[in-house]
XYZ file of C-alpha atoms in Angstrom:
659
model
C 145.535 179.360 42.915
C 143.512 177.400 45.440
C 143.843 173.611 45.424
C 140.254 172.358 45.344
C 141.103 168.658 45.174
C 139.349 166.770 47.968
C 141.521 165.240 50.668
C 141.576 161.452 50.164
C 139.558 159.461 52.665
C 141.982 157.604 54.919
C 141.377 154.041 56.020
C 141.251 153.379 59.722
C 144.677 152.212 60.908
C 145.339 148.798 62.359
C 145.478 148.223 66.118
C 148.823 149.260 67.603
C 150.028 146.706 70.117
C 153.154 146.041 72.143
C 153.741 142.485 73.345
C 154.550 142.971 77.005
C 154.499 141.526 80.495
C 157.208 140.837 83.066
C 158.141 140.430 86.719
C 154.799 140.901 88.489
C 151.214 141.826 87.720
C 151.714 145.208 89.395
C 154.802 146.063 87.290
C 153.108 144.888 84.090
C 150.002 146.936 84.856
C 152.152 150.072 85.147
C 153.790 149.224 81.812
C 150.403 148.725 80.102
C 148.967 151.990 81.360
C 152.134 153.822 80.312
C 151.999 152.325 76.803
C 148.301 153.165 76.451
C 149.060 156.756 77.415
C 151.536 156.909 74.505
C 148.929 155.991 71.898
C 148.911 152.193 71.953
C 145.381 151.109 70.987
C 145.296 147.476 72.105
C 146.889 145.281 74.731
C 148.962 142.195 73.978
C 149.704 140.236 77.133
C 152.793 138.053 77.494
C 152.494 135.465 80.262
C 155.429 133.745 81.934
C 156.182 130.093 81.245
C 154.674 128.630 84.447
C 151.391 130.406 83.632
C 151.534 129.159 80.046
C 152.100 125.549 81.089
C 149.698 125.364 84.026
C 152.015 125.549 87.036
C 151.943 127.798 90.074
C 154.933 130.030 90.709
C 156.198 127.812 93.538
C 156.209 124.550 91.533
C 159.563 122.778 91.109
C 159.533 123.387 87.343
C 158.818 127.110 87.856
C 162.112 127.767 89.617
C 163.934 130.558 87.820
C 161.119 131.013 85.295
C 158.735 133.282 87.239
C 158.206 136.625 85.515
C 161.040 136.053 83.036
C 159.327 136.003 79.619
C 155.996 137.431 80.732
C 153.772 138.170 83.682
C 152.911 135.483 86.262
C 149.179 135.031 86.830
C 148.374 132.424 89.464
C 144.866 133.449 90.541
C 142.092 136.001 90.319
C 144.019 138.455 92.487
C 146.880 138.548 89.993
C 144.512 139.085 87.060
C 142.666 141.792 88.994
C 145.958 143.604 89.634
C 147.133 143.142 86.038
C 144.151 145.104 84.696
C 143.734 147.574 87.556
C 142.394 150.932 86.238
C 142.088 149.488 82.706
C 138.384 149.306 81.719
C 138.117 145.935 79.991
C 134.794 146.710 78.316
C 136.593 149.435 76.326
C 139.767 147.466 75.637
C 140.791 145.086 72.846
C 143.030 142.562 74.582
C 145.124 139.864 72.954
C 146.322 137.171 75.332
C 149.107 134.977 73.992
C 148.066 131.855 75.828
C 147.405 128.358 74.549
C 147.276 125.321 76.850
C 145.798 127.381 79.688
C 143.616 129.556 77.427
C 140.318 128.411 79.020
C 141.682 129.304 82.448
C 143.135 132.721 81.592
C 139.957 133.664 79.722
C 137.972 132.544 82.776
C 140.062 134.838 85.005
C 139.652 137.704 82.496
C 135.860 137.270 82.450
C 135.769 137.182 86.260
C 137.737 140.440 86.498
C 135.542 142.089 83.852
C 132.439 141.159 85.838
C 134.032 142.626 88.978
C 134.555 145.862 87.023
C 130.858 145.869 86.140
C 131.521 145.268 82.446
C 128.941 143.885 80.062
C 130.689 140.612 79.222
C 128.987 140.455 75.831
C 130.904 143.614 74.852
C 134.360 142.228 75.653
C 136.598 142.158 72.584
C 139.943 140.524 72.109
C 141.631 137.224 71.412
C 143.062 134.189 73.121
C 145.627 132.485 70.913
C 144.448 128.980 71.886
C 146.439 127.169 69.146
C 147.838 123.928 70.526
C 148.882 122.345 67.237
C 151.624 124.919 66.697
C 152.674 124.293 70.306
C 153.386 120.658 69.447
C 155.235 121.776 66.329
C 157.271 124.747 67.459
C 156.668 126.392 70.832
C 156.256 123.611 73.398
C 153.818 125.099 75.937
C 151.302 122.278 75.612
C 149.936 120.219 78.506
C 147.571 117.531 77.245
C 147.510 115.229 74.188
C 146.114 116.598 70.907
C 142.559 115.227 71.124
C 141.590 116.687 74.527
C 143.468 119.863 73.656
C 141.310 120.222 70.552
C 138.242 119.666 72.703
C 139.216 122.539 75.014
C 139.929 124.828 72.032
C 136.428 124.316 70.709
C 134.920 124.511 74.206
C 136.277 128.065 74.376
C 134.906 128.815 70.908
C 131.447 127.452 71.687
C 131.313 129.379 74.982
C 132.300 132.680 73.379
C 129.653 132.249 70.665
C 127.003 132.278 73.354
C 128.454 134.723 75.872
C 131.268 136.795 74.239
C 130.160 137.296 70.633
C 132.864 139.921 69.920
C 135.697 137.728 71.201
C 138.040 135.802 68.885
C 138.223 132.374 70.545
C 141.103 130.998 68.504
C 144.044 132.717 66.896
C 145.721 130.291 64.494
C 149.388 131.059 65.009
C 151.775 130.582 62.118
C 154.247 132.965 63.750
C 156.188 130.242 65.528
C 156.042 127.978 62.488
C 158.231 130.434 60.589
C 160.524 130.748 63.608
C 160.841 126.947 63.555
C 161.996 127.097 59.949
C 158.782 126.794 57.915
C 158.935 127.770 54.274
C 156.176 130.182 53.172
C 154.267 127.261 51.629
C 154.540 125.261 54.854
C 153.496 128.243 56.947
C 150.417 128.701 54.769
C 149.485 125.024 54.712
C 150.143 124.136 58.350
C 148.225 127.174 59.630
C 145.257 126.585 57.325
C 145.228 122.867 58.214
C 145.077 123.845 61.893
C 142.129 126.172 61.267
C 140.311 123.394 59.382
C 140.912 120.937 62.228
C 139.384 123.390 64.706
C 136.379 124.180 62.514
C 135.723 120.495 61.776
C 135.515 119.847 65.524
C 133.565 123.036 66.231
C 130.821 122.066 63.748
C 129.685 119.458 66.267
C 129.365 122.012 69.090
C 127.387 124.928 67.653
C 124.004 125.086 65.912
C 124.353 124.906 62.125
C 122.821 128.341 61.654
C 125.544 129.888 63.851
C 128.497 128.068 62.279
C 129.187 130.747 59.603
C 129.503 133.363 62.336
C 132.042 131.153 64.148
C 134.061 130.782 60.953
C 134.101 134.572 60.865
C 135.524 134.720 64.404
C 138.580 132.589 63.637
C 141.591 134.870 63.387
C 145.249 134.307 62.552
C 148.545 135.460 64.029
C 151.263 135.613 61.403
C 154.996 136.182 61.141
C 156.485 138.632 58.649
C 160.093 137.949 57.733
C 162.712 139.994 55.927
C 161.986 138.814 52.367
C 159.562 141.639 51.734
C 158.030 140.607 48.396
C 157.638 136.960 49.425
C 156.078 137.881 52.765
C 153.637 140.338 51.198
C 152.672 137.742 48.582
C 152.275 135.162 51.346
C 149.711 137.405 53.008
C 147.816 137.837 49.726
C 147.899 134.043 49.306
C 146.515 133.635 52.836
C 143.600 135.915 51.904
C 142.817 133.974 48.723
C 143.232 130.494 50.219
C 141.138 131.238 53.303
C 138.312 132.598 51.142
C 138.583 129.477 48.984
C 138.445 127.146 52.012
C 135.514 128.981 53.597
C 133.463 128.801 50.400
C 134.318 125.323 49.089
C 134.960 123.359 52.285
C 132.431 124.997 54.597
C 129.878 126.466 52.192
C 130.192 130.008 53.571
C 129.024 132.602 51.069
C 128.900 135.775 53.173
C 132.117 137.735 52.363
C 132.407 139.141 55.892
C 132.655 135.605 57.317
C 135.242 134.595 54.696
C 137.538 137.521 55.455
C 141.086 136.610 56.478
C 141.553 138.532 59.721
C 145.038 138.538 61.095
C 147.438 140.181 63.494
C 151.206 140.243 63.131
C 154.364 140.142 65.169
C 157.229 140.715 62.780
C 160.136 138.318 62.810
C 161.978 138.193 66.132
C 164.048 135.234 64.879
C 165.793 137.505 62.387
C 166.916 140.017 65.020
C 170.673 139.864 65.443
C 172.865 140.199 68.496
C 175.645 141.485 66.246
C 175.151 145.124 65.180
C 171.684 145.147 66.806
C 170.971 148.672 65.528
C 170.418 147.048 62.094
C 167.294 145.450 63.558
C 165.475 148.797 63.301
C 165.629 148.576 59.504
C 164.592 144.930 59.532
C 161.547 145.697 61.673
C 160.475 148.537 59.368
C 160.775 146.457 56.184
C 158.853 143.602 57.789
C 156.123 145.982 58.964
C 155.713 147.244 55.398
C 155.134 143.685 54.170
C 151.904 143.485 56.178
C 150.657 147.070 55.766
C 151.376 148.197 52.172
C 148.912 145.845 50.466
C 145.386 147.004 51.336
C 143.927 143.664 50.253
C 146.120 141.835 52.762
C 146.648 144.471 55.454
C 146.849 143.229 59.023
C 144.171 144.055 61.592
C 146.689 144.432 64.428
C 150.454 144.825 64.500
C 153.017 144.429 67.244
C 156.679 145.088 66.619
C 159.608 143.727 68.609
C 162.176 146.102 70.036
C 165.507 146.527 68.267
C 167.451 144.983 71.173
C 165.368 141.880 71.956
C 168.217 139.610 70.820
C 170.198 141.038 73.743
C 167.613 140.792 76.521
C 164.464 142.441 77.861
C 163.676 145.736 76.101
C 163.218 148.847 78.214
C 160.049 150.989 78.053
C 161.931 153.429 75.781
C 162.765 150.598 73.346
C 159.114 149.557 73.229
C 158.115 153.200 72.680
C 160.504 153.389 69.707
C 158.729 150.425 68.079
C 155.326 151.973 68.760
C 156.415 155.265 67.213
C 157.412 153.421 64.026
C 153.815 152.250 63.632
C 152.438 155.698 64.342
C 154.713 157.390 61.790
C 153.690 154.810 59.190
C 149.961 155.186 59.885
C 149.667 158.929 60.544
C 152.509 160.702 58.718
C 152.579 158.786 55.430
C 149.767 158.593 52.892
C 149.679 154.790 52.961
C 146.077 154.592 54.176
C 144.735 156.899 51.444
C 145.071 154.560 48.460
C 143.630 151.410 46.962
C 145.790 148.311 46.834
C 149.165 149.187 45.317
C 149.865 145.671 44.031
C 146.683 144.608 42.248
C 147.257 143.405 38.661
C 151.025 143.356 39.080
C 152.174 140.316 37.066
C 155.226 139.607 39.227
C 153.098 139.688 42.383
C 150.379 137.561 40.794
C 152.945 134.919 39.743
C 154.454 134.718 43.236
C 151.036 134.506 44.909
C 150.041 131.719 42.513
C 153.278 129.826 43.204
C 152.843 130.051 46.995
C 149.167 129.144 46.807
C 149.807 126.068 44.681
C 152.578 124.851 46.991
C 150.287 125.325 49.980
C 147.422 123.454 48.287
C 149.718 120.488 47.607
C 150.877 120.435 51.229
C 147.291 120.734 52.458
C 146.300 117.769 50.293
C 149.050 115.644 51.895
C 147.866 116.618 55.378
C 144.245 115.814 54.467
C 145.348 112.389 53.195
C 146.861 111.734 56.633
C 143.566 112.558 58.332
C 144.089 116.237 59.075
C 146.395 118.366 61.196
C 146.046 116.397 64.436
C 147.033 113.137 62.737
C 149.842 114.825 60.795
C 151.689 116.391 63.761
C 154.730 114.071 63.476
C 154.956 114.697 59.721
C 154.717 118.485 60.067
C 157.287 118.536 62.870
C 159.846 116.594 60.835
C 159.273 118.898 57.849
C 159.941 121.950 60.022
C 163.201 120.528 61.396
C 164.389 119.745 57.855
C 163.470 123.202 56.572
C 165.172 124.896 59.514
C 168.344 122.885 58.895
C 168.404 124.218 55.330
C 167.877 127.790 56.581
C 170.729 127.540 59.099
C 173.061 125.921 56.569
C 172.405 128.830 54.213
C 173.526 131.343 56.855
C 176.456 129.197 57.946
C 177.825 128.789 54.408
C 177.096 132.366 53.345
C 174.476 131.347 50.808
C 172.053 133.555 52.739
C 173.397 136.991 53.633
C 172.695 138.399 57.088
C 174.229 141.849 57.336
C 176.563 142.191 60.307
C 176.562 138.430 60.934
C 178.150 136.672 57.956
C 178.838 139.730 55.784
C 179.805 143.356 56.458
C 180.901 142.415 59.967
C 183.362 145.298 60.454
C 181.657 147.712 62.840
C 182.050 150.760 65.023
C 181.162 150.476 68.721
C 177.475 151.184 69.115
C 176.508 153.995 71.502
C 173.119 152.269 71.854
C 174.628 149.218 73.566
C 177.337 150.782 75.726
C 177.068 151.768 79.348
C 174.775 150.545 82.078
C 171.043 149.815 81.756
C 171.113 149.260 77.973
C 168.647 146.419 78.498
C 166.158 145.866 81.268
C 167.088 143.284 83.893
C 164.340 141.188 85.454
C 163.674 142.077 89.070
C 165.612 139.467 91.092
C 163.097 139.715 93.945
C 160.015 139.270 91.748
C 159.858 135.483 92.135
C 159.993 135.597 95.934
C 157.382 138.362 96.007
C 155.087 136.403 93.696
C 155.382 133.230 95.792
C 154.729 135.140 99.033
C 151.547 136.646 97.586
C 150.523 133.227 96.248
C 150.838 131.750 99.747
C 148.811 134.623 101.194
C 146.131 134.032 98.562
C 145.870 130.335 99.397
C 145.662 131.075 103.119
C 142.884 133.655 102.731
C 140.463 131.775 100.458
C 137.568 129.447 101.226
C 139.216 126.047 100.791
C 135.939 124.138 100.694
C 134.618 126.371 97.898
C 137.840 125.862 95.913
C 137.694 122.083 96.264
C 134.034 121.988 95.261
C 134.725 124.093 92.171
C 137.688 121.927 91.153
C 135.596 118.793 91.658
C 132.995 120.179 89.265
C 135.740 120.994 86.744
C 137.007 117.393 86.994
C 133.481 116.110 86.454
C 132.995 118.368 83.407
C 136.256 117.114 81.915
C 135.114 113.510 82.432
C 131.528 113.795 81.220
C 132.161 116.002 78.187
C 130.587 119.223 79.446
C 132.092 122.500 78.271
C 134.971 123.337 80.641
C 134.503 127.120 80.495
C 131.670 127.586 83.026
C 133.367 125.352 85.652
C 136.655 127.172 85.007
C 135.018 130.557 85.621
C 133.449 129.206 88.820
C 136.860 127.914 89.948
C 138.436 131.297 89.182
C 135.845 133.103 91.300
C 136.258 130.567 94.124
C 139.984 131.312 94.276
C 141.568 128.306 92.544
C 145.079 128.739 91.181
C 146.623 128.198 87.775
C 148.500 125.161 89.083
C 145.320 123.634 90.508
C 143.504 124.139 87.199
C 146.496 122.580 85.418
C 146.590 119.604 87.794
C 142.898 119.026 87.198
C 143.174 118.858 83.411
C 146.340 116.752 83.626
C 144.524 114.264 85.833
C 141.537 114.198 83.477
C 143.292 114.121 80.112
C 146.882 113.043 80.766
C 150.156 114.707 79.838
C 151.898 114.609 76.494
C 155.431 114.757 75.123
C 155.399 116.006 71.565
C 157.623 114.758 68.739
C 161.122 116.247 68.503
C 161.409 115.873 64.732
C 164.980 114.591 65.209
C 165.472 110.917 64.412
C 168.516 109.111 65.825
C 169.322 107.630 62.410
C 171.702 109.855 60.408
C 170.261 111.802 57.494
C 171.755 112.069 54.029
C 172.975 115.591 54.819
C 176.772 115.157 54.770
C 177.951 117.930 52.436
C 180.485 120.164 54.157
C 180.756 117.832 57.150
C 183.748 115.746 56.007
C 186.321 117.281 58.388
C 183.996 117.137 61.373
C 183.014 113.531 60.629
C 186.692 112.547 60.475
C 187.306 114.215 63.844
C 184.273 112.480 65.387
C 185.406 109.124 63.998
C 188.917 109.662 65.382
C 187.785 110.468 68.910
C 185.190 107.663 68.807
C 187.998 105.224 67.952
C 189.972 106.445 70.972
C 186.904 106.068 73.180
C 186.176 102.577 71.918
C 182.583 103.571 71.044
C 180.722 106.390 69.354
C 180.936 109.786 70.997
C 177.675 110.053 72.969
C 175.991 113.469 73.172
C 172.940 114.138 75.360
C 170.904 117.203 74.350
C 167.987 118.649 76.289
C 166.114 121.688 77.529
C 165.842 122.308 81.274
C 163.034 124.445 82.650
C 159.790 125.360 80.926
C 161.147 127.064 77.806
C 159.701 125.237 74.800
C 161.581 127.056 72.009
C 163.356 123.930 70.843
C 164.592 125.026 67.402
C 168.206 125.525 68.459
C 168.389 122.294 70.438
C 166.892 120.376 67.523
C 169.428 121.777 65.073
C 172.369 121.044 67.382
C 171.120 117.475 67.864
C 170.521 116.981 64.137
C 173.955 118.354 63.163
C 175.680 116.210 65.828
C 173.861 113.162 64.470
C 174.888 113.967 60.902
C 178.482 114.430 62.044
C 178.518 110.846 63.303
C 177.850 111.314 67.022
C 175.360 109.130 68.843
C 172.722 111.500 70.136
C 170.100 111.294 72.836
C 167.825 114.291 72.429
C 165.670 114.371 75.526
C 163.298 117.108 74.344
C 161.796 119.925 76.390
C 160.646 120.705 79.905
C 163.162 118.642 81.864
C 164.119 119.008 85.510
C 167.827 119.042 86.378
C 167.316 115.636 88.015
C 165.898 114.186 84.786
C 168.847 115.523 82.783
C 171.372 114.107 85.249
C 169.604 110.728 85.093
C 169.822 110.796 81.277
C 173.543 111.597 81.415
C 174.089 108.653 83.765
C 171.829 106.181 81.957
C 173.143 107.074 78.489
C 176.781 107.106 79.716
C 177.202 110.419 77.947
C 180.523 111.951 76.965
C 179.132 115.491 76.741
C 175.881 117.326 77.565
C 174.327 120.191 75.576
C 171.531 122.284 77.063
C 169.447 125.101 75.538
C 167.822 127.804 77.696
C 166.224 130.815 76.002
C 164.017 132.120 78.817
C 166.749 133.865 80.796
C 166.642 131.256 83.570
C 170.130 129.922 82.906
C 171.728 130.958 86.224
C 169.372 129.189 88.685
C 168.791 126.180 86.415
C 172.459 125.590 85.656
C 173.482 126.174 89.266
C 171.175 123.389 90.376
C 172.148 121.088 87.521
C 175.906 121.450 88.049
C 175.483 120.707 91.764
C 173.529 117.556 90.951
C 176.080 116.470 88.320
C 178.857 116.652 90.883
C 176.763 114.925 93.554
C 176.155 112.010 91.140
C 179.866 111.691 90.351
C 179.381 113.129 86.866
C 181.375 116.311 87.334
C 183.888 115.119 84.718
C 181.278 115.173 81.908
C 181.568 118.486 80.005
C 178.395 120.596 79.937
C 177.760 123.195 77.223
C 174.948 125.758 77.311
C 173.317 127.841 74.596
C 170.864 130.714 74.903
C 170.396 134.458 75.108
C 173.115 134.873 77.732
C 174.786 138.212 78.582
C 178.594 138.203 78.850
C 178.586 138.631 82.635
C 176.224 135.673 83.006
C 178.455 133.595 80.740
C 181.320 134.260 83.155
C 179.167 133.102 86.068
C 178.243 129.923 84.198
C 181.879 129.144 83.470
C 182.668 129.721 87.149
C 180.023 127.077 87.972
C 181.936 124.600 85.783
C 180.087 124.989 82.461
C 182.623 124.139 79.740
C 181.294 126.274 76.873
C 178.651 129.002 76.500
C 177.076 129.820 73.123
C 174.795 132.696 72.145
C 172.975 133.562 68.883
C 176.187 135.058 67.455
C 177.679 131.552 67.436
C 175.871 130.473 64.280
C 178.578 128.193 62.813
C 177.360 124.789 63.923
C 180.370 122.939 62.513
C 182.626 124.964 64.810
C 180.438 123.983 67.755
C 180.744 120.327 66.687
C 184.541 120.661 66.616
C 184.429 122.232 70.077
C 182.485 119.209 71.342
C 185.086 116.841 69.891
C 187.844 118.860 71.570
C 186.090 118.754 74.943
C 185.814 114.984 74.773
C 189.276 114.371 73.293
C 190.976 116.751 75.736
C 193.299 117.634 72.865
C 193.053 120.622 70.496
C 191.123 119.799 67.342
C 191.530 122.350 64.551
C 188.513 123.603 62.652
C 188.462 125.178 59.229
C-alpha cells in the first residue's frame, strides 16, 4: 500500500555558528574557512582581550594576552586578513565585541568596501552591550553614559547605512555565568534593552523607531535545568512583546519579535569527567530549539573540553555536528510548538515572568539600568554565592564533581595534543606586523583622522563615520581606544563585594575559629588582597573568593580587574597583606605571574604567600610553583572552605585541619 501522506513542511533551521578566533588573523581565517566548508552557516568572531579593551598588542597590559581568548585585530590589515576569501556581502557575521564595537564595525565596513560589497546588504551583529560588561564580563572602557552614547551611535548609523545589521545584541549570557537567577537574567537583560531604546529614541526619526526596535537582538545563555531554561525563553518572548507594545507603542508583530542567539552554558562544563559535557551541551541545546515559539535564531555550542583549554578543530566540528544531527536528522522542525497549552509549562512561564516584572519595576524606580548598575552587580554576587554554596554542600548535584566521582581514565583526555595550545610565537609575530603597519602608513592622515574622531566625541557627532575614516587611514585599535579614553574618561566598575561581613555564616564556624586564632597570633586580622592581573574581566571566581574570605572573618582588599603586576605589588605593600590571591582565566598565567613574582621579590615581599586560580594545566601549575607560587587552584577545586583553610595554613605556617 502506498503512503500518500504529504511530507511535513520543515521550518528553516537556525544559523549554525562556532565561536572561534585565536593566535593570529591568518590562523583564524583558516579556521573560519574550514568550519564553513563543514556546513557552518554563520561566523561568530572571538576577539582577544587587548582588542576587546582598546589596546594594541604591544601595550603593557597586553603582555601575555595576545591571541589567547580570541583573534588580535589591531588595524585594517588584520581585519582584511581575518576575512580573506570570505565574501562579507554573503555572510552573516556575529562579532562578540562591546567597548570597541564602533571600531571593529568600522574596520569590518572598510574591508567590505574593499571587497566591493554593497554595504547596505551586510548582515550580522555586534554585541555592543556595555551594561553587562559592568556587571559580569569586565571589558568596558568608558563610564556608562558615554558608553550608552556610543551604543546608540552605532544603532543610528546602521539604520541609515546597514539596514540588515543588528546594532546591539543584549547579552544575558554572562549574567547567568555571573550567577543570575532566571528572573534576574530576564529582568536585567530587558532593562538593558529599554535603556538603549530610551536613548535611541532621541537619535532616529520617530517614523523609523519601530524598525530599530525590530533590530535589537538578544544573546542568551541556556543552562542545564532544561524545563526552567525553556520556560525562560518563552517568558522572554512574552515579556519583550509586552514591553514593545505597552512601553514603546509598537503594534507590528514583526518588530515585536524576540530575536535571539544562544551560546549554551560554558560555566557548567566540568574539568572532572569532561566527557559528560557532551550530554550537558545536548540537553542545553534542546532547551532553545524544541519550543517553536521560543526557538533561537542562531546557536553556537561550546566544545566538550573547553574547561580544560582551547578546543581543537575536531572538537569544534563535534559540536557543529550535534546541531546538524538535531536540525537535519530529527523531525524537530516539522511540528508546531510542542509545549503550547501545557499547564506545567504555563505555570512556570507565569512564575518567571512575574518575578522579572517585579525586578524590572525596582530597576525602573532607580532610574533605569544605567542608574541601577551597583544594585544589579550586588544581586549577582549574592546569587552566585548561593549557587556555589549549593554545589559545595551537595545541595546541587553536579555529576562527576560532587557525586558519582568514581571514574575510569578517559581515552579522550590522554596522550599528547588533547587540547590545542596557543602558538607561543603568535604574540611576537603580531607585534612585528603591527610595527610594520605603523611604519608603512601615512602618519599625517592618521593624525588628522584621529583629530576628527576626538572632535566628534567632544561635539556630540556620531562617532561611526570618523571611526571608519580612521580605519581607512590606518589608525590602530589602541589609538582609537586612547582617543575615546581621552574624550570620555576611564571607569572602574563596582565589584559587588562589600568589605563589611554579610550575614552568611552557616557552615563557616570551623573556618571562622581558625581565622580568629591566626589573627590573634598576628595581633591583627588576617589581611587578604584579591585581584585580577591582565585584561581578563571574568571576575566571578575572584568575587566569590573575596566574599567567602570576608565572611570567614578575614580583612579583605579586593582590588578588582585589569591590574598590572606593579599595581598588585603596590596593593600588597600598602595594605600590609598576609596573603595574595589572584585569578587569571585567559591562559596568561605564566607570563603574568612570572613578572609579578619577580616584582614581589624586588620589593622585599617575597615572604608573602601568593595563590593563583584559573584554567591552569597541570604542567603549568608545576611551573607556577617553581616560580614561588604557594598554591594553584583550578575549577575542580570548588570547596571554598577548604581554600580558606589553606590560606590560614599558609599564614600560620602550621597545619590547620579542615573538615
